[in-house]
mmCIF file of C-alpha atoms in Angstrom:
data_model
loop_
_atom_site.group_PDB
_atom_site.id
_atom_site.type_symbol
_atom_site.label_atom_id
_atom_site.label_comp_id
_atom_site.label_asym_id
_atom_site.label_seq_id
_atom_site.Cartn_x
_atom_site.Cartn_y
_atom_site.Cartn_z
ATOM 1 C CA MET F 1 78.288 91.563 92.686
ATOM 2 C CA TRP F 2 76.910 90.342 96.002
ATOM 3 C CA ARG F 3 75.534 86.828 96.056
ATOM 4 C CA GLY F 4 73.717 84.767 98.631
ATOM 5 C CA ALA F 5 72.332 85.815 101.978
ATOM 6 C CA PHE F 6 73.510 88.747 104.052
ATOM 7 C CA CYS F 7 76.403 86.686 105.419
ATOM 8 C CA LEU F 8 76.674 83.428 103.636
ATOM 9 C CA SER F 9 74.486 81.714 101.094
ATOM 10 C CA GLY F 10 72.506 78.973 102.799
ATOM 11 C CA LEU F 11 73.127 80.270 106.320
ATOM 12 C CA ALA F 12 70.926 82.908 107.916
ATOM 13 C CA CYS F 13 73.645 84.510 110.016
ATOM 14 C CA TYR F 14 71.977 87.880 109.699
ATOM 15 C CA ASN F 15 68.954 86.600 111.613
ATOM 16 C CA SER F 16 71.006 84.573 114.081
ATOM 17 C CA GLN F 17 70.559 84.888 117.828
ATOM 18 C CA MET F 18 74.334 84.445 118.155
ATOM 19 C CA ILE F 19 76.759 87.307 117.967
ATOM 20 C CA ILE F 20 78.284 87.270 114.509
ATOM 21 C CA ILE F 21 81.837 88.367 113.739
ATOM 22 C CA VAL F 22 83.017 88.615 110.148
ATOM 23 C CA SER F 23 86.671 89.473 109.813
ATOM 24 C CA ASP F 24 89.374 89.826 107.192
ATOM 25 C CA GLY F 25 92.966 90.991 107.006
ATOM 26 C CA SER F 26 95.169 92.451 104.305
ATOM 27 C CA SER F 27 98.740 93.520 103.760
ATOM 28 C CA ARG F 28 100.441 95.257 100.882
ATOM 29 C CA GLY F 29 103.625 93.253 100.891
ATOM 30 C CA ASN F 30 104.415 90.577 103.408
ATOM 31 C CA PRO F 31 105.601 92.370 105.455
ATOM 32 C CA GLY F 32 104.220 95.714 104.463
ATOM 33 C CA PRO F 33 101.439 98.112 105.386
ATOM 34 C CA GLY F 34 98.387 96.180 106.522
ATOM 35 C CA GLY F 35 94.857 96.501 107.739
ATOM 36 C CA TYR F 36 92.001 94.515 109.144
ATOM 37 C CA GLY F 37 88.261 94.864 108.771
ATOM 38 C CA THR F 38 85.764 93.440 111.219
ATOM 39 C CA ILE F 39 81.984 93.476 111.357
ATOM 40 C CA VAL F 40 80.074 92.551 114.508
ATOM 41 C CA VAL F 41 76.342 91.831 114.240
ATOM 42 C CA HIS F 42 74.854 92.007 117.737
ATOM 43 C CA GLY F 43 71.166 92.164 118.481
ATOM 44 C CA ASP F 44 69.633 94.736 116.154
ATOM 45 C CA ASN F 45 72.955 96.490 115.570
ATOM 46 C CA VAL F 46 76.009 96.274 113.389
ATOM 47 C CA THR F 47 79.378 97.723 114.334
ATOM 48 C CA GLU F 48 82.381 97.936 112.009
ATOM 49 C CA PHE F 49 86.025 98.096 113.049
ATOM 50 C CA ALA F 50 89.192 98.578 111.064
ATOM 51 C CA GLY F 51 92.821 99.097 111.912
ATOM 52 C CA TYR F 52 96.196 99.748 110.335
ATOM 53 C CA GLU F 53 99.812 98.802 110.972
ATOM 54 C CA LYS F 54 102.722 100.269 109.063
ATOM 55 C CA LYS F 55 104.764 97.050 108.806
ATOM 56 C CA THR F 56 102.935 93.784 109.310
ATOM 57 C CA THR F 57 101.864 90.561 107.631
ATOM 58 C CA ASN F 58 98.563 89.373 106.264
ATOM 59 C CA ASN F 59 98.343 86.674 108.952
ATOM 60 C CA ARG F 60 98.824 89.203 111.761
ATOM 61 C CA MET F 61 96.040 91.344 110.334
ATOM 62 C CA GLU F 62 93.752 88.312 110.009
ATOM 63 C CA ILE F 63 94.217 87.582 113.727
ATOM 64 C CA MET F 64 93.937 91.258 114.716
ATOM 65 C CA GLY F 65 90.538 91.483 113.070
ATOM 66 C CA VAL F 66 89.197 88.630 115.199
ATOM 67 C CA ILE F 67 90.777 90.096 118.339
ATOM 68 C CA ALA F 68 89.135 93.480 117.649
ATOM 69 C CA GLY F 69 85.717 91.884 117.236
ATOM 70 C CA LEU F 70 86.016 89.761 120.365
ATOM 71 C CA ASP F 71 87.352 92.706 122.356
ATOM 72 C CA PHE F 72 84.221 94.666 121.475
ATOM 73 C CA VAL F 73 81.916 91.761 122.372
ATOM 74 C CA LEU F 74 83.644 90.965 125.665
ATOM 75 C CA SER F 75 84.267 94.529 126.854
ATOM 76 C CA ARG F 76 80.576 95.356 126.451
ATOM 77 C CA ASN F 77 79.273 92.040 127.803
ATOM 78 C CA LEU F 78 77.238 91.533 124.641
ATOM 79 C CA GLY F 79 77.159 87.764 125.087
ATOM 80 C CA ASP F 80 79.270 84.656 125.323
ATOM 81 C CA THR F 81 78.254 82.778 122.179
ATOM 82 C CA VAL F 82 79.948 83.862 118.962
ATOM 83 C CA ARG F 83 79.996 82.650 115.379
ATOM 84 C CA LEU F 84 83.094 83.735 113.467
ATOM 85 C CA TYR F 85 83.078 83.916 109.670
ATOM 86 C CA SER F 86 86.538 84.099 108.101
ATOM 87 C CA ASP F 87 88.221 83.272 104.818
ATOM 88 C CA SER F 88 91.538 82.693 106.607
ATOM 89 C CA ALA F 89 92.596 79.055 106.850
ATOM 90 C CA TYR F 90 95.354 80.282 109.195
ATOM 91 C CA VAL F 91 92.924 81.819 111.684
ATOM 92 C CA LEU F 92 90.396 79.010 111.523
ATOM 93 C CA GLY F 93 93.043 76.275 111.719
ATOM 94 C CA GLY F 94 94.660 78.014 114.657
ATOM 95 C CA ILE F 95 91.414 78.368 116.581
ATOM 96 C CA GLU F 96 89.968 74.959 115.770
ATOM 97 C CA SER F 97 93.015 72.729 116.126
ATOM 98 C CA TRP F 98 96.538 74.132 116.389
ATOM 99 C CA LEU F 99 96.075 76.409 119.413
ATOM 100 C CA LYS F 100 95.579 73.575 121.882
ATOM 101 C CA ASN F 101 98.724 71.781 120.694
ATOM 102 C CA TRP F 102 100.812 74.947 120.565
ATOM 103 C CA LYS F 103 100.029 75.644 124.220
ATOM 104 C CA LYS F 104 100.660 72.033 125.213
ATOM 105 C CA ASN F 105 104.032 72.144 123.384
ATOM 106 C CA GLY F 106 105.178 75.384 125.025
ATOM 107 C CA TRP F 107 104.231 77.537 122.025
ATOM 108 C CA GLN F 108 106.148 75.433 119.552
ATOM 109 C CA THR F 109 104.876 73.940 116.326
ATOM 110 C CA ALA F 110 104.888 70.224 115.602
ATOM 111 C CA ASN F 111 108.297 70.853 113.977
ATOM 112 C CA LYS F 112 109.607 72.316 117.268
ATOM 113 C CA LYS F 113 109.761 75.847 115.863
ATOM 114 C CA PRO F 114 108.391 78.901 117.685
ATOM 115 C CA VAL F 115 104.781 79.711 116.832
ATOM 116 C CA LEU F 116 104.579 82.774 114.620
ATOM 117 C CA ASN F 117 102.447 85.597 116.020
ATOM 118 C CA GLN F 118 102.467 84.020 119.486
ATOM 119 C CA ASP F 119 101.633 87.358 121.105
ATOM 120 C CA LEU F 120 98.399 87.618 119.130
ATOM 121 C CA TRP F 121 97.520 83.938 119.545
ATOM 122 C CA GLU F 122 97.879 84.276 123.323
ATOM 123 C CA THR F 123 95.558 87.294 123.318
ATOM 124 C CA LEU F 124 93.033 85.513 121.127
ATOM 125 C CA ASP F 125 93.213 82.366 123.268
ATOM 126 C CA GLY F 126 92.447 84.390 126.404
ATOM 127 C CA GLN F 127 89.423 85.903 124.690
ATOM 128 C CA ILE F 128 88.116 82.550 123.480
ATOM 129 C CA GLU F 129 88.443 81.103 126.987
ATOM 130 C CA ARG F 130 86.014 83.775 128.219
ATOM 131 C CA LEU F 131 83.328 82.607 125.789
ATOM 132 C CA LYS F 132 80.800 79.873 126.420
ATOM 133 C CA LYS F 133 80.853 78.867 122.763
ATOM 134 C CA MET F 134 82.646 79.922 119.595
ATOM 135 C CA GLU F 135 81.743 78.478 116.209
ATOM 136 C CA CYS F 136 83.982 78.993 113.220
ATOM 137 C CA VAL F 137 82.676 79.078 109.662
ATOM 138 C CA LYS F 138 84.924 79.086 106.596
ATOM 139 C CA VAL F 139 83.910 81.615 103.962
ATOM 140 C CA LYS F 140 85.298 81.524 100.452
ATOM 141 C CA GLY F 141 87.103 84.808 99.904
ATOM 142 C CA HIS F 142 86.253 87.100 97.002
ATOM 143 C CA ALA F 143 83.145 85.069 96.200
ATOM 144 C CA GLY F 144 80.513 87.781 96.577
ATOM 145 C CA VAL F 145 79.561 87.025 100.181
ATOM 146 C CA MET F 146 78.250 90.402 101.320
ATOM 147 C CA LEU F 147 79.765 90.798 104.787
ATOM 148 C CA ASN F 148 83.025 89.085 103.858
ATOM 149 C CA GLU F 149 83.375 91.446 100.911
ATOM 150 C CA ARG F 150 82.730 94.417 103.210
ATOM 151 C CA ALA F 151 85.310 93.168 105.736
ATOM 152 C CA ASP F 152 87.794 92.745 102.879
ATOM 153 C CA TYR F 153 87.047 96.271 101.661
ATOM 154 C CA LEU F 154 87.686 97.693 105.142
ATOM 155 C CA ALA F 155 90.927 95.707 105.510
ATOM 156 C CA THR F 156 92.332 96.699 102.126
ATOM 157 C CA ALA F 157 91.247 100.330 102.470
ATOM 158 C CA TYR F 158 93.057 100.613 105.785
ATOM 159 C CA ALA F 159 96.100 98.741 104.396
ATOM 160 C CA ASP F 160 96.162 101.417 101.686
ATOM 161 C CA GLY F 161 96.113 104.139 104.354
ATOM 162 C CA LEU F 162 92.560 105.276 103.688
ATOM 163 C CA ASP F 163 90.452 106.474 106.599
ATOM 164 C CA ILE F 164 86.912 105.549 105.660
ATOM 165 C CA HIS F 165 83.664 105.857 107.580
ATOM 166 C CA LEU F 166 82.958 102.882 109.852
ATOM 167 C CA TYR F 167 79.323 102.027 110.447
ATOM 168 C CA HIS F 168 77.626 101.615 113.808
ATOM 169 C CA GLY F 169 73.882 101.385 113.902
ATOM 170 C CA ASP F 170 70.744 99.513 112.970
ATOM 171 C CA LYS F 171 71.326 96.274 111.068
ATOM 172 C CA GLU F 172 68.338 96.818 108.746
ATOM 173 C CA VAL F 173 69.784 100.154 107.621
ATOM 174 C CA TYR F 174 73.199 98.507 107.213
ATOM 175 C CA LYS F 175 71.735 95.702 105.140
ATOM 176 C CA LYS F 176 70.098 98.258 102.803
ATOM 177 C CA MET F 177 73.290 100.286 102.685
ATOM 178 C CA LEU F 178 75.285 97.304 101.433
ATOM 179 C CA LYS F 179 72.677 95.913 99.061
ATOM 180 C CA PRO F 180 73.535 96.660 95.431
ATOM 181 C CA GLN F 181 71.153 98.928 93.587
#
């Protein structure tokens, strides 16, 4: 059952002037087959993305979802101010605090170990540097938040090897499409 606003109860992300990215990742085993699901709300449009890897981890798919969304935004010059909604403490912690220290420490953790998924973190860092502003918002997973639930559905469907229809079109139609009957 969906609860709250289109994105997040108490926040009107659906009506935001910012570009909104909602992303989630999934893997069936760790490592195992995995997928990511990403939704980008831009202007009057919504665009969904999803991807699959045969042998991956949940954390890699969480990062890949954000990368896919930012790649779409940046490659089409949609804007330079983004609000990211994610239920991944790993992604949000990396973006908001760890990334700066990892780079400063030569891509090592505070324990002097190599940063896992460095290749993806470097890609994501380069994307973030091209933005004027990026806000991160923590979403509670599996709590009925409409777009987070949809991103989770896309991620798990692709992790399961399903090839489902991805939406691109008017956000009002999308909102009606996702609203429970």
